[in-house]
Amino acid sequence: MVNDAGQLYTMEGVAAGVIMLLAAYIVVSTTSIYTTGDTHIPDMQLEQLGSDVLAMMDAPDTNGTTSALETFVSTNNGTGFNSTFLGYCNATTRGTLDNLHMSANITYRDANANKINEYPFVAPDNTWTGRESAVRATRWVQLPKLSPKPVGMPGDMRTDPQAVLVEVLLWRA
């Protein structure tokens, strides 16, 4: 081969190939948009579920009665709270149960030292590793006069009418 007549066509072919590959890359990369802002949506849904369950448990069945949440907290019945809360949270429309787990703390004002304390109301089960994406749902509960003080409540918790904060950590295992 002594002449260079086909060299121009080869350079045009390489340039066209590069342009087609670049165009294909741009088309593919623009159709699969994934932003980091979308990753928090399941967490927001789980947090809303926890808040809704706490609000539902805090609504009394009839006028003038106490709510289930107030009863569980004022009697220090963490076991009943755990089963009721998870029963509501894990219910699905398909009939199969979801795989949600929880722990709960109660925050109160110390009667003697005038400071804020908390105690575990429901301890986390053995599924908690610290790597799960846990969300927090809270609800203020108005407690009546606690007389006598239920077993297991901290000694520095007041017995007069007060508001305590129920804080639930909720995660999917």
mmCIF file of C-alpha atoms in Angstrom:
data_model
loop_
_atom_site.group_PDB
_atom_site.id
_atom_site.type_symbol
_atom_site.label_atom_id
_atom_site.label_comp_id
_atom_site.label_asym_id
_atom_site.label_seq_id
_atom_site.Cartn_x
_atom_site.Cartn_y
_atom_site.Cartn_z
ATOM 1 C CA MET A 1 0.000 0.000 0.000
ATOM 2 C CA VAL A 2 1.606 3.118 -1.236
ATOM 3 C CA ASN A 3 -1.126 5.720 -1.166
ATOM 4 C CA ASP A 4 -3.114 7.215 1.748
ATOM 5 C CA ALA A 5 -6.553 7.559 0.127
ATOM 6 C CA GLY A 6 -8.427 5.684 2.906
ATOM 7 C CA GLN A 7 -6.846 7.575 5.823
ATOM 8 C CA LEU A 8 -9.484 10.337 5.871
ATOM 9 C CA TYR A 9 -12.323 7.815 6.087
ATOM 10 C CA THR A 10 -10.610 6.028 9.001
ATOM 11 C CA MET A 11 -10.269 9.257 11.038
ATOM 12 C CA GLU A 12 -13.931 10.114 10.352
ATOM 13 C CA GLY A 13 -14.946 6.630 11.475
ATOM 14 C CA VAL A 14 -12.992 6.868 14.734
ATOM 15 C CA ALA A 15 -14.437 10.326 15.475
ATOM 16 C CA ALA A 16 -17.974 9.108 14.710
ATOM 17 C CA GLY A 17 -17.454 6.067 16.947
ATOM 18 C CA VAL A 18 -16.306 8.276 19.839
ATOM 19 C CA ILE A 19 -19.302 10.584 19.329
ATOM 20 C CA MET A 20 -21.739 7.630 19.307
ATOM 21 C CA LEU A 21 -20.207 6.156 22.489
ATOM 22 C CA LEU A 22 -20.380 9.555 24.206
ATOM 23 C CA ALA A 23 -24.008 10.015 23.132
ATOM 24 C CA ALA A 24 -24.917 6.536 24.406
ATOM 25 C CA TYR A 25 -23.215 7.276 27.757
ATOM 26 C CA ILE A 26 -25.100 10.556 28.148
ATOM 27 C CA VAL A 27 -28.450 8.910 27.352
ATOM 28 C CA VAL A 28 -27.896 6.040 29.803
ATOM 29 C CA SER A 29 -26.610 8.272 32.609
ATOM 30 C CA THR A 30 -29.511 10.726 32.379
ATOM 31 C CA THR A 31 -32.208 8.052 32.517
ATOM 32 C CA SER A 32 -31.013 6.536 35.813
ATOM 33 C CA ILE A 33 -31.184 9.488 38.161
ATOM 34 C CA TYR A 34 -30.757 8.571 41.826
ATOM 35 C CA THR A 35 -30.333 11.306 44.367
ATOM 36 C CA THR A 36 -29.288 10.935 47.965
ATOM 37 C CA GLY A 37 -32.404 12.843 48.960
ATOM 38 C CA ASP A 38 -34.564 9.844 48.044
ATOM 39 C CA THR A 39 -32.985 7.547 50.629
ATOM 40 C CA HIS A 40 -34.767 9.149 53.594
ATOM 41 C CA ILE A 41 -38.310 8.466 52.344
ATOM 42 C CA PRO A 42 -38.654 4.974 53.946
ATOM 43 C CA ASP A 43 -37.344 6.435 57.218
ATOM 44 C CA MET A 44 -39.927 9.214 57.097
ATOM 45 C CA GLN A 45 -42.688 6.673 56.464
ATOM 46 C CA LEU A 46 -41.534 4.561 59.411
ATOM 47 C CA GLU A 47 -41.359 7.637 61.658
ATOM 48 C CA GLN A 48 -44.870 8.657 60.629
ATOM 49 C CA LEU A 49 -46.129 5.134 61.327
ATOM 50 C CA GLY A 50 -44.657 5.268 64.850
ATOM 51 C CA SER A 51 -46.166 8.707 65.501
ATOM 52 C CA ASP A 52 -49.559 7.569 64.233
ATOM 53 C CA VAL A 53 -49.540 4.465 66.441
ATOM 54 C CA LEU A 54 -48.632 6.552 69.513
ATOM 55 C CA ALA A 55 -51.410 9.028 68.685
ATOM 56 C CA MET A 56 -53.893 6.191 68.193
ATOM 57 C CA MET A 57 -52.892 4.608 71.518
ATOM 58 C CA ASP A 58 -53.262 8.017 73.216
ATOM 59 C CA ALA A 59 -56.868 8.408 72.085
ATOM 60 C CA PRO A 60 -59.360 7.136 74.697
ATOM 61 C CA ASP A 61 -62.026 4.677 73.589
ATOM 62 C CA THR A 62 -64.877 6.719 75.070
ATOM 63 C CA ASN A 63 -65.225 10.181 76.490
ATOM 64 C CA GLY A 64 -63.987 10.483 80.065
ATOM 65 C CA THR A 65 -61.854 7.323 80.080
ATOM 66 C CA THR A 66 -58.086 7.064 79.999
ATOM 67 C CA SER A 67 -56.204 6.115 76.874
ATOM 68 C CA ALA A 68 -54.284 2.874 76.506
ATOM 69 C CA LEU A 69 -50.995 4.798 76.348
ATOM 70 C CA GLU A 70 -51.745 6.654 79.589
ATOM 71 C CA THR A 71 -52.726 3.376 81.275
ATOM 72 C CA PHE A 72 -49.541 1.594 80.160
ATOM 73 C CA VAL A 73 -47.308 4.451 81.331
ATOM 74 C CA SER A 74 -49.088 5.149 84.631
ATOM 75 C CA THR A 75 -49.012 1.453 85.593
ATOM 76 C CA ASN A 76 -45.461 0.972 84.251
ATOM 77 C CA ASN A 77 -46.675 -1.869 82.000
ATOM 78 C CA GLY A 78 -43.872 -1.954 79.418
ATOM 79 C CA THR A 79 -44.715 -5.494 78.323
ATOM 80 C CA GLY A 80 -48.297 -4.579 77.448
ATOM 81 C CA PHE A 81 -47.129 -1.412 75.711
ATOM 82 C CA ASN A 82 -44.595 -3.394 73.678
ATOM 83 C CA SER A 83 -47.091 -5.999 72.453
ATOM 84 C CA THR A 84 -49.816 -3.434 71.676
ATOM 85 C CA PHE A 85 -47.469 -0.995 69.915
ATOM 86 C CA LEU A 86 -45.811 -3.691 67.799
ATOM 87 C CA GLY A 87 -49.194 -5.290 67.086
ATOM 88 C CA TYR A 88 -50.388 -2.032 65.548
ATOM 89 C CA CYS A 89 -47.088 -1.317 63.762
ATOM 90 C CA ASN A 90 -46.624 -4.772 62.256
ATOM 91 C CA ALA A 91 -50.173 -5.098 60.934
ATOM 92 C CA THR A 92 -50.394 -4.981 57.140
ATOM 93 C CA THR A 93 -53.259 -5.136 54.683
ATOM 94 C CA ARG A 94 -51.941 -8.434 53.280
ATOM 95 C CA GLY A 95 -52.404 -10.163 56.619
ATOM 96 C CA THR A 96 -48.723 -11.027 56.955
ATOM 97 C CA LEU A 97 -46.845 -9.265 59.719
ATOM 98 C CA ASP A 98 -44.077 -6.757 59.065
ATOM 99 C CA ASN A 99 -40.707 -7.138 60.797
ATOM 100 C CA LEU A 100 -40.563 -4.028 62.994
ATOM 101 C CA HIS A 101 -38.848 -3.875 66.382
ATOM 102 C CA MET A 102 -38.755 -1.183 69.039
ATOM 103 C CA SER A 103 -37.409 0.096 72.316
ATOM 104 C CA ALA A 104 -38.920 2.843 74.452
ATOM 105 C CA ASN A 105 -37.780 5.307 77.121
ATOM 106 C CA ILE A 106 -39.756 7.590 79.392
ATOM 107 C CA THR A 107 -38.363 11.030 80.157
ATOM 108 C CA TYR A 108 -39.580 12.748 83.318
ATOM 109 C CA ARG A 109 -38.647 15.584 85.672
ATOM 110 C CA ASP A 110 -36.814 14.614 88.865
ATOM 111 C CA ALA A 111 -38.860 15.760 91.861
ATOM 112 C CA ASN A 112 -35.879 16.474 94.121
ATOM 113 C CA ALA A 113 -32.963 17.666 91.982
ATOM 114 C CA ASN A 114 -35.062 19.612 89.450
ATOM 115 C CA LYS A 115 -33.438 17.910 86.464
ATOM 116 C CA ILE A 116 -34.569 15.724 83.600
ATOM 117 C CA ASN A 117 -34.078 11.936 83.841
ATOM 118 C CA GLU A 118 -35.153 8.981 81.769
ATOM 119 C CA TYR A 119 -35.614 5.285 82.303
ATOM 120 C CA PRO A 120 -36.049 2.376 79.904
ATOM 121 C CA PHE A 121 -39.715 1.522 79.514
ATOM 122 C CA VAL A 122 -39.196 -1.246 76.937
ATOM 123 C CA ALA A 123 -35.691 -2.655 76.491
ATOM 124 C CA PRO A 124 -34.551 -3.415 72.940
ATOM 125 C CA ASP A 125 -34.775 -7.040 71.904
ATOM 126 C CA ASN A 126 -31.865 -9.080 70.642
ATOM 127 C CA THR A 127 -32.243 -7.805 67.031
ATOM 128 C CA TRP A 128 -30.694 -4.422 67.845
ATOM 129 C CA THR A 129 -27.130 -4.214 66.530
ATOM 130 C CA GLY A 130 -26.793 -0.457 66.148
ATOM 131 C CA ARG A 131 -26.495 -0.651 62.365
ATOM 132 C CA GLU A 132 -30.215 -0.551 61.679
ATOM 133 C CA SER A 133 -31.747 2.674 60.520
ATOM 134 C CA ALA A 134 -33.811 3.503 63.598
ATOM 135 C CA VAL A 135 -36.284 6.353 63.718
ATOM 136 C CA ARG A 136 -37.739 8.138 66.724
ATOM 137 C CA ALA A 137 -41.385 8.753 67.510
ATOM 138 C CA THR A 138 -42.350 10.732 70.626
ATOM 139 C CA ARG A 139 -45.539 11.581 72.457
ATOM 140 C CA TRP A 140 -46.247 13.639 75.574
ATOM 141 C CA VAL A 141 -48.488 11.786 78.020
ATOM 142 C CA GLN A 142 -50.416 13.495 80.823
ATOM 143 C CA LEU A 143 -50.258 11.281 83.905
ATOM 144 C CA PRO A 144 -52.684 11.532 86.816
ATOM 145 C CA LYS A 145 -51.604 11.362 90.439
ATOM 146 C CA LEU A 146 -49.661 8.116 90.885
ATOM 147 C CA SER A 147 -50.819 6.689 94.153
ATOM 148 C CA PRO A 148 -49.251 4.329 94.975
ATOM 149 C CA LYS A 149 -46.237 4.541 92.674
ATOM 150 C CA PRO A 150 -46.130 1.466 90.385
ATOM 151 C CA VAL A 151 -43.404 -1.114 90.877
ATOM 152 C CA GLY A 152 -40.327 -0.481 88.767
ATOM 153 C CA MET A 153 -40.734 3.269 88.400
ATOM 154 C CA PRO A 154 -37.704 5.285 89.482
ATOM 155 C CA GLY A 155 -37.747 6.526 93.059
ATOM 156 C CA ASP A 156 -37.097 10.138 92.051
ATOM 157 C CA MET A 157 -40.149 10.323 89.774
ATOM 158 C CA ARG A 158 -42.886 12.621 91.023
ATOM 159 C CA THR A 159 -46.255 11.176 92.014
ATOM 160 C CA ASP A 160 -48.322 14.328 91.427
ATOM 161 C CA PRO A 161 -50.005 14.937 88.043
ATOM 162 C CA GLN A 162 -47.336 15.520 85.405
ATOM 163 C CA ALA A 163 -46.434 15.208 81.743
ATOM 164 C CA VAL A 164 -43.853 12.634 80.671
ATOM 165 C CA LEU A 165 -42.319 12.076 77.256
ATOM 166 C CA VAL A 166 -42.596 8.610 75.724
ATOM 167 C CA GLU A 167 -39.818 8.128 73.157
ATOM 168 C CA VAL A 168 -39.905 5.066 70.890
ATOM 169 C CA LEU A 169 -37.059 3.942 68.659
ATOM 170 C CA LEU A 170 -38.450 1.903 65.784
ATOM 171 C CA TRP A 171 -36.458 -0.131 63.251
ATOM 172 C CA ARG A 172 -36.924 -2.824 60.651
ATOM 173 C CA ALA A 173 -34.748 -5.896 61.159
#
